[in-house]
Coordinates of C-alpha atoms in Angstrom, one line a residue:
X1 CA 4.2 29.2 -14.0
X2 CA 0.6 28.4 -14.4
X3 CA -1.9 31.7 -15.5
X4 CA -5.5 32.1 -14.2
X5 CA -7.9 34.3 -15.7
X6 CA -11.7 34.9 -16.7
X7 CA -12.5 34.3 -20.5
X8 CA -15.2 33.6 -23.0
X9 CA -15.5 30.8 -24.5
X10 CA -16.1 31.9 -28.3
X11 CA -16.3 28.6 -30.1
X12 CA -19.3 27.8 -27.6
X13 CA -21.8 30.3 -29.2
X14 CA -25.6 29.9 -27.7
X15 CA -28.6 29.8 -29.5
X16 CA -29.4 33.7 -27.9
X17 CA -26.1 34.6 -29.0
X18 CA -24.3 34.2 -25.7
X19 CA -21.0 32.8 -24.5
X20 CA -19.9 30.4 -21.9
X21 CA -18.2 32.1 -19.3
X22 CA -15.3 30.1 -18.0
X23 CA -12.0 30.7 -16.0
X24 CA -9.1 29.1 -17.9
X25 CA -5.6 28.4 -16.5
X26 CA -2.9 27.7 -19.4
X27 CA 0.2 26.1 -18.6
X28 CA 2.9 24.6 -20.9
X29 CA 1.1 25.9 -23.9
X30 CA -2.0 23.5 -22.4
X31 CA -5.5 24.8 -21.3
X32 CA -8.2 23.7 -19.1
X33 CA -11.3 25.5 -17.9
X34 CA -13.9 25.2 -14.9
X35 CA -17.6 26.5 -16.0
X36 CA -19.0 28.8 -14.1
X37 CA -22.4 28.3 -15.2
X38 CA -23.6 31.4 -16.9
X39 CA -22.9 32.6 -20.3
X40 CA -23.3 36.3 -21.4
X41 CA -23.2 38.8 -24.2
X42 CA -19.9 39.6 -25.6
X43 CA -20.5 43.1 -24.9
X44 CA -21.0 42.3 -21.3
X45 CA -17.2 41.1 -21.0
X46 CA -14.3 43.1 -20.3
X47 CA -11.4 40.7 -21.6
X48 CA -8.7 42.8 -19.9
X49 CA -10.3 43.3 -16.5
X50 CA -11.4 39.8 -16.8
X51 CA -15.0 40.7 -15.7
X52 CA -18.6 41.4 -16.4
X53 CA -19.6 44.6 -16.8
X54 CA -23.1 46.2 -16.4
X55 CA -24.5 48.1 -20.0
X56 CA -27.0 49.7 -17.6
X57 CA -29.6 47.0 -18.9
X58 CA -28.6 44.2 -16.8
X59 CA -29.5 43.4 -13.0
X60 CA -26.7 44.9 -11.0
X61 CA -27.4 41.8 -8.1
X62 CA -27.0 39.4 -11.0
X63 CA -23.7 41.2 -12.0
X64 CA -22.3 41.3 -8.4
X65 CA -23.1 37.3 -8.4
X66 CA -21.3 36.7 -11.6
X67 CA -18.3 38.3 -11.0
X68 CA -18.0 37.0 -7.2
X69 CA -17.9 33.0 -8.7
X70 CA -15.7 33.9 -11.3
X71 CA -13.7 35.9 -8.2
X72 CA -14.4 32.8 -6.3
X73 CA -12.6 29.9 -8.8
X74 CA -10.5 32.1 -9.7
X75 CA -8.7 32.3 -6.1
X76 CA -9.2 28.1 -5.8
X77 CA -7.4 27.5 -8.8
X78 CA -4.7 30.1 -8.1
X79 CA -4.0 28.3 -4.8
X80 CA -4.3 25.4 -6.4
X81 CA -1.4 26.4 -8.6
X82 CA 0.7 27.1 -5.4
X83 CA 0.6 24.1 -3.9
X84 CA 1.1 22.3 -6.6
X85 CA 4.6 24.3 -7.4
X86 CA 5.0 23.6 -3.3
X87 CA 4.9 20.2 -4.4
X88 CA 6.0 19.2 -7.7
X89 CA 9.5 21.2 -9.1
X90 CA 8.2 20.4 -12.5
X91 CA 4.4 19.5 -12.9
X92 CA 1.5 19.5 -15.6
X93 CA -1.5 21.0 -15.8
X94 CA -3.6 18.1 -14.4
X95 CA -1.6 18.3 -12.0
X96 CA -3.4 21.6 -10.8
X97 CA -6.7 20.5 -11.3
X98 CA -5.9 17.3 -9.0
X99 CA -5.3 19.8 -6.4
X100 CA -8.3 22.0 -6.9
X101 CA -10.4 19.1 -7.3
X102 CA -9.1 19.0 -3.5
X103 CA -9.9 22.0 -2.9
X104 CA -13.2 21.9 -4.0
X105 CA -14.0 18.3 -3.1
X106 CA -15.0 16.9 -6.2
X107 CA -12.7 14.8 -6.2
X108 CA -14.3 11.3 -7.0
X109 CA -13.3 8.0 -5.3
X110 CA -11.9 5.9 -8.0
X111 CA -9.7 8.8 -9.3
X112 CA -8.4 9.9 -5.9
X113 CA -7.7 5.9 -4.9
X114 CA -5.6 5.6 -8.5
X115 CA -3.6 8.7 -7.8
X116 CA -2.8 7.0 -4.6
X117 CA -2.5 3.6 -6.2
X118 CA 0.1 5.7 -8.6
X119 CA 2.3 7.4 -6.0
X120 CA 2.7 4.5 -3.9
X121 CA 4.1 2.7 -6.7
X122 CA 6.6 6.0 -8.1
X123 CA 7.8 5.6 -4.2
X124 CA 8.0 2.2 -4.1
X125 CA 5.5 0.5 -2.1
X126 CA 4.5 -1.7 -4.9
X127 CA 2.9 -4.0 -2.1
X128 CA 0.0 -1.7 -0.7
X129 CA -0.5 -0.3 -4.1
X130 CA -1.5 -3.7 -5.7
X131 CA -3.6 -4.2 -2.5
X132 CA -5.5 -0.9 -3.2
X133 CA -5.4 -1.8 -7.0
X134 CA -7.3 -5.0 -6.2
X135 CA -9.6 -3.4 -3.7
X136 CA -10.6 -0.8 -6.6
X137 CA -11.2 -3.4 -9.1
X138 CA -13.4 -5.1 -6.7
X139 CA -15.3 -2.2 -5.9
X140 CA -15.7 -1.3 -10.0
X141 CA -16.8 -4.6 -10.7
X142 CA -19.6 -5.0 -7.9
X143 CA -20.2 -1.1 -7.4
X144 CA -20.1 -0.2 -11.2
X145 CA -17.0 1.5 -12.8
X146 CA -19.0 5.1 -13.2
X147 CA -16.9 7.6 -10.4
X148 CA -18.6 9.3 -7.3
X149 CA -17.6 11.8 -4.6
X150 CA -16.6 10.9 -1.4
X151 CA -19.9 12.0 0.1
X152 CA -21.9 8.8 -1.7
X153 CA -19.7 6.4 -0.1
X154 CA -22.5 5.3 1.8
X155 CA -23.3 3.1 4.7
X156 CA -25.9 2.1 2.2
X157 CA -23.1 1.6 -0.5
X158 CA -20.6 0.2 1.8
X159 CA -23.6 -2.6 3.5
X160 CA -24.4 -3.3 -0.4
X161 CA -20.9 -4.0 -1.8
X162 CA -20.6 -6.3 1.5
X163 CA -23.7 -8.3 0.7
X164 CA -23.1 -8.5 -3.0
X165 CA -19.3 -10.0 -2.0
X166 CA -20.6 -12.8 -0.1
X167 CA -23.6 -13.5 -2.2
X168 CA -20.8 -13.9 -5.1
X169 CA -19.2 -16.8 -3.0
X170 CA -15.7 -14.3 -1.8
X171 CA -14.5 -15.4 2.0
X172 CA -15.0 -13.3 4.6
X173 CA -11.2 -13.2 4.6
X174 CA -10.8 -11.6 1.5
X175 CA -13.7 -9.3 2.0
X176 CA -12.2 -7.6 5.1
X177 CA -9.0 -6.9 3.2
X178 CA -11.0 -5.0 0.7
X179 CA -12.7 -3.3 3.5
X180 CA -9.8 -2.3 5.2
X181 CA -8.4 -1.3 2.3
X182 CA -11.4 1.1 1.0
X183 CA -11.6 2.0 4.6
X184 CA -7.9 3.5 5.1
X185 CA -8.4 5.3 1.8
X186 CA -11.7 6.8 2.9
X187 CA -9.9 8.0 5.9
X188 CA -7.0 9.7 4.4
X189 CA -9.3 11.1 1.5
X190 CA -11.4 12.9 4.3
X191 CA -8.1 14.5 6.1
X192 CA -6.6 15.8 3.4
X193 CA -9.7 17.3 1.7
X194 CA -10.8 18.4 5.2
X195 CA -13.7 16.7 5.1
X196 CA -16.3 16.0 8.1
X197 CA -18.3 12.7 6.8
X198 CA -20.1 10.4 9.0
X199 CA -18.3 6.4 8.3
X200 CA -19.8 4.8 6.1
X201 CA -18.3 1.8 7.9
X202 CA -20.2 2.0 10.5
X203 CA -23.5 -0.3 10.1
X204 CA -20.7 -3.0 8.7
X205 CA -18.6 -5.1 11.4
X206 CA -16.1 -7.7 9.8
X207 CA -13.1 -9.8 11.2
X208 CA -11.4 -11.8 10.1
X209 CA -11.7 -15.7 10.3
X210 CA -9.2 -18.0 12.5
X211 CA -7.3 -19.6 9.3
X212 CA -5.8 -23.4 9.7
X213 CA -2.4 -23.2 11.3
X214 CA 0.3 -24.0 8.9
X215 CA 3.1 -25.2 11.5
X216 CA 5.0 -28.2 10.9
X217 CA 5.9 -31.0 13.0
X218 CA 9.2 -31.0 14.8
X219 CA 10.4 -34.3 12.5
X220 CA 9.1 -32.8 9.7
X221 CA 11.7 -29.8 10.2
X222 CA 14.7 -32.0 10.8
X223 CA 13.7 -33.9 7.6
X224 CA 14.0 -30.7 5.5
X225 CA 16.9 -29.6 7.0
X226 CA 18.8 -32.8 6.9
X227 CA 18.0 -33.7 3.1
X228 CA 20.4 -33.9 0.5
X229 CA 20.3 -32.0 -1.9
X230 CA 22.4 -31.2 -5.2
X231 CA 24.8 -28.3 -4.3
X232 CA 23.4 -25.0 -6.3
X233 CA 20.4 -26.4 -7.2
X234 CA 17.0 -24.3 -6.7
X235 CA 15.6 -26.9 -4.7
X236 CA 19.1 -26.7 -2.4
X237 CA 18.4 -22.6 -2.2
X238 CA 14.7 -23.2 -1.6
X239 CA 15.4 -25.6 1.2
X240 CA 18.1 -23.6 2.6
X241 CA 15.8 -20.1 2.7
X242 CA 12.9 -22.0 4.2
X243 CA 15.6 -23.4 7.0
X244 CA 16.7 -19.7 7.0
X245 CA 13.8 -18.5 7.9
X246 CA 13.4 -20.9 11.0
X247 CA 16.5 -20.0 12.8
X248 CA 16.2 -16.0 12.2
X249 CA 13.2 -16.4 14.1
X250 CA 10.6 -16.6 11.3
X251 CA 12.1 -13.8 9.2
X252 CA 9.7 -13.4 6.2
X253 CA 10.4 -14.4 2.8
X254 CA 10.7 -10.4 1.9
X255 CA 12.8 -9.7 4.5
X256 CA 15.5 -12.4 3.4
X257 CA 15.2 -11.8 -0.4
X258 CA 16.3 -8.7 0.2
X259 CA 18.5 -8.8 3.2
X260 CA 21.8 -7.3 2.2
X261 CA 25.6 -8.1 3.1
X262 CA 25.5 -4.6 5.0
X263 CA 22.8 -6.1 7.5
X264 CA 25.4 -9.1 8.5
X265 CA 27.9 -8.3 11.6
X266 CA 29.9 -10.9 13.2
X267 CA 27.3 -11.7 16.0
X268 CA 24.1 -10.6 14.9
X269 CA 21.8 -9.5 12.0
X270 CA 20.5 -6.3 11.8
X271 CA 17.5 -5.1 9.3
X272 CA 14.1 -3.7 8.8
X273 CA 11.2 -5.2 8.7
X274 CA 9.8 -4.7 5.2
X275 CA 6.2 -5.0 6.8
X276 CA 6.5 -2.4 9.7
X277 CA 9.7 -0.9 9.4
X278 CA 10.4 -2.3 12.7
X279 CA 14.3 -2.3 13.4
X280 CA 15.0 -6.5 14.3
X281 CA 18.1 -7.8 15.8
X282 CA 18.5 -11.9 15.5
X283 CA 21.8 -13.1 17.2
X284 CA 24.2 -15.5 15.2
X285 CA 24.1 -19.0 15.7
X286 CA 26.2 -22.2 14.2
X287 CA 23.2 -23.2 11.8
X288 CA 22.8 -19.3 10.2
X289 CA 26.5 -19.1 10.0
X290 CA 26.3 -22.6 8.7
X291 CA 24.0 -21.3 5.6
X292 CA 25.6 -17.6 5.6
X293 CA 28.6 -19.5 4.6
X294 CA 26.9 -21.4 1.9
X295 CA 26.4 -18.5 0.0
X296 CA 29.5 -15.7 1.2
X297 CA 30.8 -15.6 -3.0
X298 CA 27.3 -14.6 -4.2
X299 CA 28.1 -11.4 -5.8
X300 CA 26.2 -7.8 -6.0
X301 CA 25.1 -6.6 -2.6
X302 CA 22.4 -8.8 -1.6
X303 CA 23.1 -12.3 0.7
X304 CA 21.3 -14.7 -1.5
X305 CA 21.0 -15.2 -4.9
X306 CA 17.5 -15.0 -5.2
X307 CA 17.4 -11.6 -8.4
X308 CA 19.9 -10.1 -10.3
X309 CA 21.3 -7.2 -9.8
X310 CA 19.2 -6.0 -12.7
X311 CA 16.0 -6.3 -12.0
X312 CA 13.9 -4.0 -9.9
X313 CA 13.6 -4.9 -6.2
X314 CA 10.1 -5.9 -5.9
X315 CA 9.4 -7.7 -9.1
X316 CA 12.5 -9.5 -8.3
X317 CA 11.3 -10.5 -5.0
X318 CA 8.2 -12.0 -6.7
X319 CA 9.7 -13.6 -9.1
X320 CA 11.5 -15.5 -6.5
X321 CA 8.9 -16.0 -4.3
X322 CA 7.2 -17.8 -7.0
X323 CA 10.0 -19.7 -8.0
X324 CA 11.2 -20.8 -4.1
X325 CA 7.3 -21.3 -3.5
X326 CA 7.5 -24.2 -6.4
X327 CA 10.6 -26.1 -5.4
X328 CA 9.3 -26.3 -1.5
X329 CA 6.4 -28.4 -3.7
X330 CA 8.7 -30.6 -5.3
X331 CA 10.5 -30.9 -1.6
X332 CA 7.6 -31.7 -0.2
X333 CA 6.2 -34.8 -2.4
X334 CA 10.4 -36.2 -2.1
X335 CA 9.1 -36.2 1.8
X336 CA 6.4 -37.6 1.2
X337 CA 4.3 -34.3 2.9
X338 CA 0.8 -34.4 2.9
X339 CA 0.3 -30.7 3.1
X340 CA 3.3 -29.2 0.8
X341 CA 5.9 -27.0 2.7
X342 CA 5.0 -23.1 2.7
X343 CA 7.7 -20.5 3.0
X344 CA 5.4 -18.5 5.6
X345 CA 5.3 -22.1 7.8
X346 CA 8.9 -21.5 9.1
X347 CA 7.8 -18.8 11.1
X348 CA 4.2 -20.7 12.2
X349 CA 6.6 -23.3 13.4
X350 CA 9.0 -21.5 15.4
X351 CA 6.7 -20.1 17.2
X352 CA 4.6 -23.4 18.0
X353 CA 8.2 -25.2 18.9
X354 CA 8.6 -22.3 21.4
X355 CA 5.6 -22.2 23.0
X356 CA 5.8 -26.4 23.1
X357 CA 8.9 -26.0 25.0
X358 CA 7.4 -23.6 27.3
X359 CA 8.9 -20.1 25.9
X360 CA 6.4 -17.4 27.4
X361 CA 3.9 -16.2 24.8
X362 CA 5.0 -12.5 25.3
X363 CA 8.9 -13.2 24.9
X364 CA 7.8 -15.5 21.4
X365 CA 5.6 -12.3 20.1
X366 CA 8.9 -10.0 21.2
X367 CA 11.2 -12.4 18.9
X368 CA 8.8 -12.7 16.1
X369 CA 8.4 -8.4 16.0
X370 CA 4.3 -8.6 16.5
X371 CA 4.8 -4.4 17.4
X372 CA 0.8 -4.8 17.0
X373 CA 0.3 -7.3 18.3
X374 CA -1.4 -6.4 22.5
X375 CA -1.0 -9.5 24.1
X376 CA 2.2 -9.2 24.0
X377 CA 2.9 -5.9 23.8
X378 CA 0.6 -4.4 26.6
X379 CA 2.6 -5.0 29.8
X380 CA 6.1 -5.0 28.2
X381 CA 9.5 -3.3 28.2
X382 CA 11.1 -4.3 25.2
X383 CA 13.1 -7.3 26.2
X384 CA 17.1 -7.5 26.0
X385 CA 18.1 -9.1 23.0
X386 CA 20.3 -11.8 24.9
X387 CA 16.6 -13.2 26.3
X388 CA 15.8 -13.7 22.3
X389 CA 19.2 -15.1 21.2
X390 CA 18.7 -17.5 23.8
X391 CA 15.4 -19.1 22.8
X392 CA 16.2 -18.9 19.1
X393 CA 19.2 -20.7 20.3
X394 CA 17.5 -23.0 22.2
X395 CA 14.7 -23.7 19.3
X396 CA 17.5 -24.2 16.2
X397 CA 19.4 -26.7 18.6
X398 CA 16.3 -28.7 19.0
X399 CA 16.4 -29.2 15.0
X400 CA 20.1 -31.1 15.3

């Protein structure tokens, strides 16, 4: 366990002779300090009380203030040092002075969004940590790299870092996802330091900007799906994931890479979606049994052999992605495509077929899982799943 107490720091001598007064917690054989800001006589000290004493010279007010800030740290860090053996079964001594620099709310932006930026990734969510990653390199670069407290997150700062983004030619697009970002971490900084901050957000509106549908023409669909391709081939997987994707009612590239055996039952599909955690439900039909079958002797536990077994979950998803991305390209000049195929257009499609044969909007948002989404969310039970099978069945027979 962690120690507290009040010492002097003797290699720190003073010009008049005096000491830095400090109180130093040592754990694992490693110390760290916090200053208190005075430095006194050695004979003023009492080492094993851990307090200033008064030689009947000194200023007894001065005294009483002395001892009540080294009193004062002293009961920070030791609570410090509890909820951080609350937390961690086995922890260093940073560790401690993370927490007190909770405590005490010195903690500056930049370190607490890369402590963030660091757990996220120990627990897996390599996705919003690289978000926030990029968001913090952004704000370093335009900001300066130099840290500051949460209380200098201005509006000021905030309506300067805007400005300075667009001036520098970065689309508004971009710009509210570094926003957003900065802005969710703002927001969790302040709850758990217990902060009461007015926004800094507040003199700064941004949306985002209507983006060029990427759904494809009806023909365009039954081209892909009807090419021929050479058996095992990437361009064959590539083709057969995008076609995937259309008839499971836009999954996302994510979600199949890594859909597992577990999720298949003999009617239906069953997983999470990576994005929400949103349980989805996509009945079977001929053309997903039709790939399922494709691909039944791929071995480990995953349904397509998009990463080995090997290889860590999420940098095996981008690997693929990258690699599925490329052979839609190659697909696309065969075809003859003027804009190349993307693997996020399955799902843009879908739901333009749908609403072209005149699915209701609000049973389309149900089958794609918008959960956000209030259109077609706000006057809605969810829907039985038989209504969804139906129109995905109706949509992946129209591709025949």
């Amino acid at each position: 366990m962690a120690t507290v107490k009040t010492v002097l720091v003797k290699g720190r001598r003073t010009q008049n002779g005096r000491f830095p007064l400090v109180v130093q917690v040592l754990h694992k054989r490693k110390k760290k300090v916090v200053y208190t800001g005075f430095s006194i006589a050695e004979s003023l000290f009492d080492p094993t009380m851990g307090r200033v004493i008064n030689d009947g010279k000194s200023d007894p007010e001065l005294i009483r203030r002395i001892n009540s800030k080294c009193e004062g740290i002293s009961r920070t860090l030791l609570k410090s040092v509890s909820m951080t053996e609350k937390k961690l079964r086995i922890y260093e001594i940073e560790d401690v002075f993370k927490t007190y620099g909770l405590l005490t709310h010195d903690t500056g932006f930049y370190s607490y969004t890369s402590d963030k930026i660091r757990e996220l990734r120990q627990s897996g969510h390599e996705g919003t940590a690289r978000a926030y990653n990029s968001s913090l390199s952004s704000m370093k670069k335009i900001l300066g790299s130099r840290d500051f407290p949460f209380n200098k997150l201005s509006s000021q700062v905030i309506t300067r870092y805007h400005k300075q983004l667009l001036a520098s030619g970065v689309c508004e697009n971009t710009i509210c996802f570094y926003l957003h970002n900065i802005k969710a971490l703002y927001r969790k900084g302040c709850r758990e330091m217990g902060l009461e901050l007015p926004s800094p957000f507040r003199e700064v509106h941004f949306k985002t900007e209507k983006t060029i549908k990427r759904c494809l023409e009806t023909e365009v669909i039954k081209k892909v799906s009807r090419l021929e391709l050479e058996e095992g081939s990437t361009a064959s997987l590539a083709r057969d994931i995008f076609m995937f994707s259309f008839y499971t009612r836009g999954m996302s590239f994510v979600d199949i890479a890594l859909l597992k055996k577990a999720d298949l039952f003999p009617d239906e599909i069953c997983y999470r979606r990576h994005k929400t955690g949103q349980l989805m439900r996509v009945g079977m039909n001929r053309q997903i049994i039709r790939i399922l079958t494709r691909y039944e002797h791929v071995v480990g536990e995953y349904v397509f052999p998009l990463f080995t077994e090997e290889q860590e979950p999420y940098a095996g998803y981008k690997n693929a992605y990258h690699k599925i991305r490329y052979a839609l390209k190659k697909i696309s000049c065969s075809l003859g495509l003027s804009t190349p195929l993307r693997l996020h257009a399955a799902r843009h499609s879908w739901a333009t077929i749908a609403k072209e044969h005149g699915i209701p909007v609000h049973i389309i948002g149900e089958c794609l899982g918008h959960m956000s989404k209030e259109t077609t969310r706000i006057y809605l039970k969810d829907l039985d799943r038989s209504v969804l099978d139906e129109v995905n069945n109706q949509i992946a027979e129209i591709i025949v």
